[in-house]
CSV table of C-alpha atoms and ligand atoms in Angstrom, one decimal:
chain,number,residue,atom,x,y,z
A,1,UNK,CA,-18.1,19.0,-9.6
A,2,UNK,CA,-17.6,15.7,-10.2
A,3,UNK,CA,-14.2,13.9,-11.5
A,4,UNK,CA,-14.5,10.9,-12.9
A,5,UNK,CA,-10.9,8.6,-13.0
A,6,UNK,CA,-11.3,5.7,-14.7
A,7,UNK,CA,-8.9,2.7,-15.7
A,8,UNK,CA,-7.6,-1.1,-15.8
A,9,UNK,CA,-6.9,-3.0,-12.4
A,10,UNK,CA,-4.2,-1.5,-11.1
A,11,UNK,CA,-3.5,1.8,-13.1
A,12,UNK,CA,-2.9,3.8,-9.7
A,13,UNK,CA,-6.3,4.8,-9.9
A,14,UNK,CA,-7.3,4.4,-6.2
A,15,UNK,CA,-4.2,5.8,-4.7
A,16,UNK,CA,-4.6,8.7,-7.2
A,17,UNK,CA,-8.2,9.0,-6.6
A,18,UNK,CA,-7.8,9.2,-2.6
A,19,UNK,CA,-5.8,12.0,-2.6
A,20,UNK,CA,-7.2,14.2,-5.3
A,21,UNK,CA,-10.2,13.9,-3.2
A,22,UNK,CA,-8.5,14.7,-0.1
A,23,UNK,CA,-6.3,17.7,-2.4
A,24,UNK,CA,-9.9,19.2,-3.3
A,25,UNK,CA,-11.7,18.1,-0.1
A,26,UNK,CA,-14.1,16.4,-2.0
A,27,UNK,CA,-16.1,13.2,-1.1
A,28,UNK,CA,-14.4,9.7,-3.1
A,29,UNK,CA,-16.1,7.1,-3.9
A,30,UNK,CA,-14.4,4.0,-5.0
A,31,UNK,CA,-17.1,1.5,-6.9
A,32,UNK,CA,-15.1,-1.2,-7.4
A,33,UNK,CA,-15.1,-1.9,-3.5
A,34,UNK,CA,-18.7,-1.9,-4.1
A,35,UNK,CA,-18.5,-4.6,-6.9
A,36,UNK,CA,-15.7,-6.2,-4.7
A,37,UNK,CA,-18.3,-6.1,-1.6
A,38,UNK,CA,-21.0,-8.0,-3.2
A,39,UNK,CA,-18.4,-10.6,-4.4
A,40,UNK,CA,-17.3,-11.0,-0.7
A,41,UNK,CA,-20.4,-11.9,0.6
A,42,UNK,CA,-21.1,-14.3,-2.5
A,43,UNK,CA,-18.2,-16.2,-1.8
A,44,UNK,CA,-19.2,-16.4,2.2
A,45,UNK,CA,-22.7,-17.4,1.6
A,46,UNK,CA,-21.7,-19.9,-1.1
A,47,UNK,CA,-23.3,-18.5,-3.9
A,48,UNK,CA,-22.0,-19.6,-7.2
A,49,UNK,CA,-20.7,-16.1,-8.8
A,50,UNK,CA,-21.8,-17.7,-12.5
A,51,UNK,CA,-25.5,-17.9,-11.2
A,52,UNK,CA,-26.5,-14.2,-12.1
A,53,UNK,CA,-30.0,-14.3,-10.3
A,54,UNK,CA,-28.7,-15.2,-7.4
A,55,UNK,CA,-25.9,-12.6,-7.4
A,56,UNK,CA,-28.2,-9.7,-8.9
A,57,UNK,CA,-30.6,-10.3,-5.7
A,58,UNK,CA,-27.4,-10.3,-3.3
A,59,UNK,CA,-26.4,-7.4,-5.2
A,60,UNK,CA,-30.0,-5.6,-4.7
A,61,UNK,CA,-30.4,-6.7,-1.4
A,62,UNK,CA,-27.7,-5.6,0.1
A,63,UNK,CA,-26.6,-2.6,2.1
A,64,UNK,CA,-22.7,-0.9,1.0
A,65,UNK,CA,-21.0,1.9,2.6
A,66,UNK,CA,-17.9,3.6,2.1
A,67,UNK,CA,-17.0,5.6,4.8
A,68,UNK,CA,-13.9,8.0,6.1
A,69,UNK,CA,-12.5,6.9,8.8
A,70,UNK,CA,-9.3,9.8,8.6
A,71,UNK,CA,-6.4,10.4,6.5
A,72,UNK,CA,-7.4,9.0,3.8
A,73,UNK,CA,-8.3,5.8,5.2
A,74,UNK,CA,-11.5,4.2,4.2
A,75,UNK,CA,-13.9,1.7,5.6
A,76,UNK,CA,-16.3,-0.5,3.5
A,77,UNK,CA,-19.1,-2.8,4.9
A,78,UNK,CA,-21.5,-4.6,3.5
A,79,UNK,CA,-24.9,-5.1,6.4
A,80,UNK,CA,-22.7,-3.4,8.5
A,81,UNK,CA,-20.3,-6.3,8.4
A,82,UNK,CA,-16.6,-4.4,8.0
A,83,UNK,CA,-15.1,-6.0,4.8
A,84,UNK,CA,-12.5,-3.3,4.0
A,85,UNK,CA,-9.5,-6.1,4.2
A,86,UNK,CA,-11.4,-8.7,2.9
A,87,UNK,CA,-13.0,-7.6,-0.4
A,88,UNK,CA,-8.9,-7.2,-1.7
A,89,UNK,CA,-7.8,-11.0,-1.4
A,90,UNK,CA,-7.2,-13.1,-4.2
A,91,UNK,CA,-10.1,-15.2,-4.3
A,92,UNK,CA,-12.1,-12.1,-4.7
A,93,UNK,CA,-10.0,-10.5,-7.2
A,94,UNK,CA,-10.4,-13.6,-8.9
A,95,UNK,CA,-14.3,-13.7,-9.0
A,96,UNK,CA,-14.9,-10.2,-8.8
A,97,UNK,CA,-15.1,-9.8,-13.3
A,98,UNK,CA,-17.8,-12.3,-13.1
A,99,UNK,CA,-19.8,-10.6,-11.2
A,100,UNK,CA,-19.1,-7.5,-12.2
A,101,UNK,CA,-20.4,-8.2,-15.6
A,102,UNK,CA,-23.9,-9.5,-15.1
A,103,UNK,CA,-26.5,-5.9,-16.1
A,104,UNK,CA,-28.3,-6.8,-13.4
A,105,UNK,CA,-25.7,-6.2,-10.4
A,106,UNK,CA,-24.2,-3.5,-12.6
A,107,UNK,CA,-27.8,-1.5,-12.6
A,108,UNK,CA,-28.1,-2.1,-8.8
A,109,UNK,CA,-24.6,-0.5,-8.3
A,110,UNK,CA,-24.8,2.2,-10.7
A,111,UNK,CA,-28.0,3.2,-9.5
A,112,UNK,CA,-26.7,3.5,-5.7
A,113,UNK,CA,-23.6,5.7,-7.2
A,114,UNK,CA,-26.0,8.1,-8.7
A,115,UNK,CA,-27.6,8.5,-5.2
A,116,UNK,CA,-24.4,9.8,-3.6
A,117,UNK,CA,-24.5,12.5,-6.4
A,118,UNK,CA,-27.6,14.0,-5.1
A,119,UNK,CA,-25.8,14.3,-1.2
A,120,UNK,CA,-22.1,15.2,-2.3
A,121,UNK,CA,-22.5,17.6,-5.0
A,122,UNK,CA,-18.3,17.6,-5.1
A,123,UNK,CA,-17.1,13.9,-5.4
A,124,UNK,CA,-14.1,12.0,-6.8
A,125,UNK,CA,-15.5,8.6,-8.6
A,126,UNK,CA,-13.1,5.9,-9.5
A,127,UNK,CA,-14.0,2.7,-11.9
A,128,UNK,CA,-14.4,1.6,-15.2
A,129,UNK,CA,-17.4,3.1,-16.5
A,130,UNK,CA,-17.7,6.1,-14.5
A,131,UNK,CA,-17.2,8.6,-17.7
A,132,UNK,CA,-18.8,6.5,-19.6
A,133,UNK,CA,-22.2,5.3,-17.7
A,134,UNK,CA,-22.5,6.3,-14.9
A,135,UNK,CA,-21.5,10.2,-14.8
A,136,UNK,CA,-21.3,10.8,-18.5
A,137,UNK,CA,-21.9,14.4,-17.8
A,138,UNK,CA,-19.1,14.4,-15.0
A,139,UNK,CA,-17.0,18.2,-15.6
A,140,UNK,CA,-13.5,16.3,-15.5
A,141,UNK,CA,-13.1,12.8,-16.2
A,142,UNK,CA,-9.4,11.1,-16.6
A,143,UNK,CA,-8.7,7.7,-17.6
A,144,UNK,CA,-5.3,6.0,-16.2
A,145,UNK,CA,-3.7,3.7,-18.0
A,146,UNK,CA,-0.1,1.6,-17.1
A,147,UNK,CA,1.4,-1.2,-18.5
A,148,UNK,CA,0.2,-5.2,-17.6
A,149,UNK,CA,3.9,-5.7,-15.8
A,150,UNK,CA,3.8,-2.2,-14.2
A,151,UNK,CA,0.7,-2.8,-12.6
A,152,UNK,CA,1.4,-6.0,-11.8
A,153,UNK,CA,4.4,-5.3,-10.3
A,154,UNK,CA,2.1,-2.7,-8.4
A,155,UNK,CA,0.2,-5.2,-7.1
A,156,UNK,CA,2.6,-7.7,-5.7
A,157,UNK,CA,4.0,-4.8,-3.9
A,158,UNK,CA,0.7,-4.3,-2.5
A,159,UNK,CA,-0.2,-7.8,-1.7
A,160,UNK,CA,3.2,-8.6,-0.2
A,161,UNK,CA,2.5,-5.8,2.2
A,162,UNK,CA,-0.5,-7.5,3.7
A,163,UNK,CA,0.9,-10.8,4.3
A,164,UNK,CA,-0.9,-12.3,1.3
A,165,UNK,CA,1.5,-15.1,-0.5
A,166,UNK,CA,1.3,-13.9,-4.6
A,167,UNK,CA,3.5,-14.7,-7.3
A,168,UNK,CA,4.2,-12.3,-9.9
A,169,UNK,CA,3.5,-14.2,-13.0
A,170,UNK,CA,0.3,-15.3,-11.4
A,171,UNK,CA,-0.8,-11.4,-10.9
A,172,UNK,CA,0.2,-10.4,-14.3
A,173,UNK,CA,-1.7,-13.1,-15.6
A,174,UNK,CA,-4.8,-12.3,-13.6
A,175,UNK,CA,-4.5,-8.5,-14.3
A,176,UNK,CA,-4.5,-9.6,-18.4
A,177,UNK,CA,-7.5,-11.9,-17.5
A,178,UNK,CA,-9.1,-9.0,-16.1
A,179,UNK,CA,-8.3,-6.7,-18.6
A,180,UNK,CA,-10.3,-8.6,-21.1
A,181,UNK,CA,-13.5,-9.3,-19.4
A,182,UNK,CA,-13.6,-5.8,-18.1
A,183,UNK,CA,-13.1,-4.8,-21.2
A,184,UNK,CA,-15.1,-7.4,-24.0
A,185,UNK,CA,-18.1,-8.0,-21.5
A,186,UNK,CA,-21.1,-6.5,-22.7
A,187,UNK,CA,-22.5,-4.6,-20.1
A,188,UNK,CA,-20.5,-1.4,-19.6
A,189,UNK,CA,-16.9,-2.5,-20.9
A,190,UNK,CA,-14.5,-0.7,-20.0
A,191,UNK,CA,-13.9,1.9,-22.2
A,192,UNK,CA,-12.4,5.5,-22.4
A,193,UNK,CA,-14.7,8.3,-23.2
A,194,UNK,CA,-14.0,10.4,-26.0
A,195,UNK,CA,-13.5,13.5,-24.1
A,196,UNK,CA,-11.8,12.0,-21.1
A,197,UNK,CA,-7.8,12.8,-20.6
A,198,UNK,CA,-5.5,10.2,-20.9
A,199,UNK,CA,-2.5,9.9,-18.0
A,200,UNK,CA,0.4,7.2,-18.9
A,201,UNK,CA,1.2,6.5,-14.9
A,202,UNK,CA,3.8,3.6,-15.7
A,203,UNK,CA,7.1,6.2,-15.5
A,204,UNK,CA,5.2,8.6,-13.5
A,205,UNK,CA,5.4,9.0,-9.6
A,206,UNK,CA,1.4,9.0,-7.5
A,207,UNK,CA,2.1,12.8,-6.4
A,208,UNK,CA,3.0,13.8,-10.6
A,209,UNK,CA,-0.3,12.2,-11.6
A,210,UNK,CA,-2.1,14.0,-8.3
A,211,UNK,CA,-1.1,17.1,-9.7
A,212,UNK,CA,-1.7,16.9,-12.8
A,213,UNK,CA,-5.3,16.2,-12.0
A,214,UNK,CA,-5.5,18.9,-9.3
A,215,UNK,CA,-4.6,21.2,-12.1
A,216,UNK,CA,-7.3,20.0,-14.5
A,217,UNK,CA,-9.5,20.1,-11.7
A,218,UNK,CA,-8.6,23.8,-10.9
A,219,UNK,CA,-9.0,25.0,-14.6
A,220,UNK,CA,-12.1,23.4,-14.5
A,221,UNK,CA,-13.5,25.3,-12.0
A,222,UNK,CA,-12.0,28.5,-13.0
A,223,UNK,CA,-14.4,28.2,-16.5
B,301,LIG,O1,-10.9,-1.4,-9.3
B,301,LIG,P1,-11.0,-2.8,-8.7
B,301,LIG,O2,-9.9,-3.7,-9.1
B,301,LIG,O3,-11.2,-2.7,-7.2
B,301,LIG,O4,-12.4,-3.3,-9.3
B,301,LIG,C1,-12.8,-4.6,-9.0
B,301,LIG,C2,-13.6,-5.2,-10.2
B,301,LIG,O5,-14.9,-4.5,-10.4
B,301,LIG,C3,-12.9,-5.2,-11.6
B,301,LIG,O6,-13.0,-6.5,-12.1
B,301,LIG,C4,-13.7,-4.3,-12.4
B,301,LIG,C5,-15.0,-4.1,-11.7
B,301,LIG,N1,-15.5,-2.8,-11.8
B,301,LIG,C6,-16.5,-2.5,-12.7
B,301,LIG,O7,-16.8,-3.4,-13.5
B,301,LIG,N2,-17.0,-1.3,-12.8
B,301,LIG,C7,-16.6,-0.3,-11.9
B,301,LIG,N3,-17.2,0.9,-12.0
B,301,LIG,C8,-15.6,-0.6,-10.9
B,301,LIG,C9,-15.1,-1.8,-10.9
């Protein structure tokens, strides 16, 4: 089976998305470290992010994992160079919509998503378009959603915790930024699809939303 969880930067969705995975023993896969990867190793070969040719090739060319390393803990390179801590720093957050939006990377992504389907029959997807596009078919597919200050609050906490120096305004302001050109760019906005559930996570604790997706997962299975 695969569940799709899909949502705005920040909704909880990778947290969430870890451990229902690890609650169903089921391989995750988390795209937008994929998107993030490809912007990484833009920025390090000093690529400008607005020349699409350029980032489509980088995008085709190059080789992403994600891997398990244990409990939950992931590792993602790109040409086997580890980028796990790397692809979640500010300057990549901050380029990381523009690249994201160009059809061509998005094609070369999506394309390498679909693979996994054809090795890990049982998988938890996280992203934007992952009910939408790219498993439209997917038996369970949940879209988060949280308030901009919520999630920004979210992901101060985060950043803080690595040693990264962040403001607070500045993050909600990139989070709205985000918000709209994930959303108004033309190439697979982000968008809820019309049968996915919807979870509220701003007053709600990570294990509350776990469950409630376990559960929909379970009933799912039972059918
Ligand atoms: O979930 P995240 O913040 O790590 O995503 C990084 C960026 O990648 C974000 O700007 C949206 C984009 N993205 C996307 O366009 N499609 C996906 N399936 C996943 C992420």
């Amino acid at each position: 089976m695969i569940v799709a969880i899909d949502g705005p930067a920040a909704s909880g969705k990778s947290t969430v998305a870890k451990e229902v995975a690890k609650r169903l023993g089921y391989k995750y896969i988390d795209t937008g470290a994929m998107y993030r990867a490809v912007t990484w190793k833009a920025l390090k070969e000093k690529i400008d992010v607005t020349n699409e040719d350029a980032v489509v090739a980088l995008a085709k060319g190059s080789q992403i994992e994600i891997s398990e390393l244990k409990n939950s803990h992931y590792k993602v390179t790109i040409d086997g160079e580890d980028v796990t801590e790397a692809i979640r720093s500010p300057k990549v957050s901050a380029a990381v919509s523009t690249v994201a939006k160009v059809p061509g990377v998005r094609t070369a992504l999506v394309k390498k998503q679909r693979s996994y389907a054809d090795i890990y029959p049982n998988m938890v997807v996280e992203g934007r378009d992952i009910g939408t596009v790219v498993f439209p078919d997917a038996e369970l597919k949940v879209f988060l959603k949280a308030s901009p200050v919520e999630r920004a609050k979210r992901r101060y906490r985060e950043l803080k915790e690595k040693g990264h120096k962040v403001e607070l305004s500045a993050i909600e302001r990139d989070i709205i930024t985000r918000d709209k050109i994930d959303s108004t760019r033309a190439a697979s906005p982000l968008l809820k699809a019309p049968d996915a559930r919807v979870i509220d996570t701003t007053s709600k604790t990570i294990s509350q939303v776990v469950q409630e997706i376990v559960n929909l997962a379970k009933k799912e299975l039972m059918k």
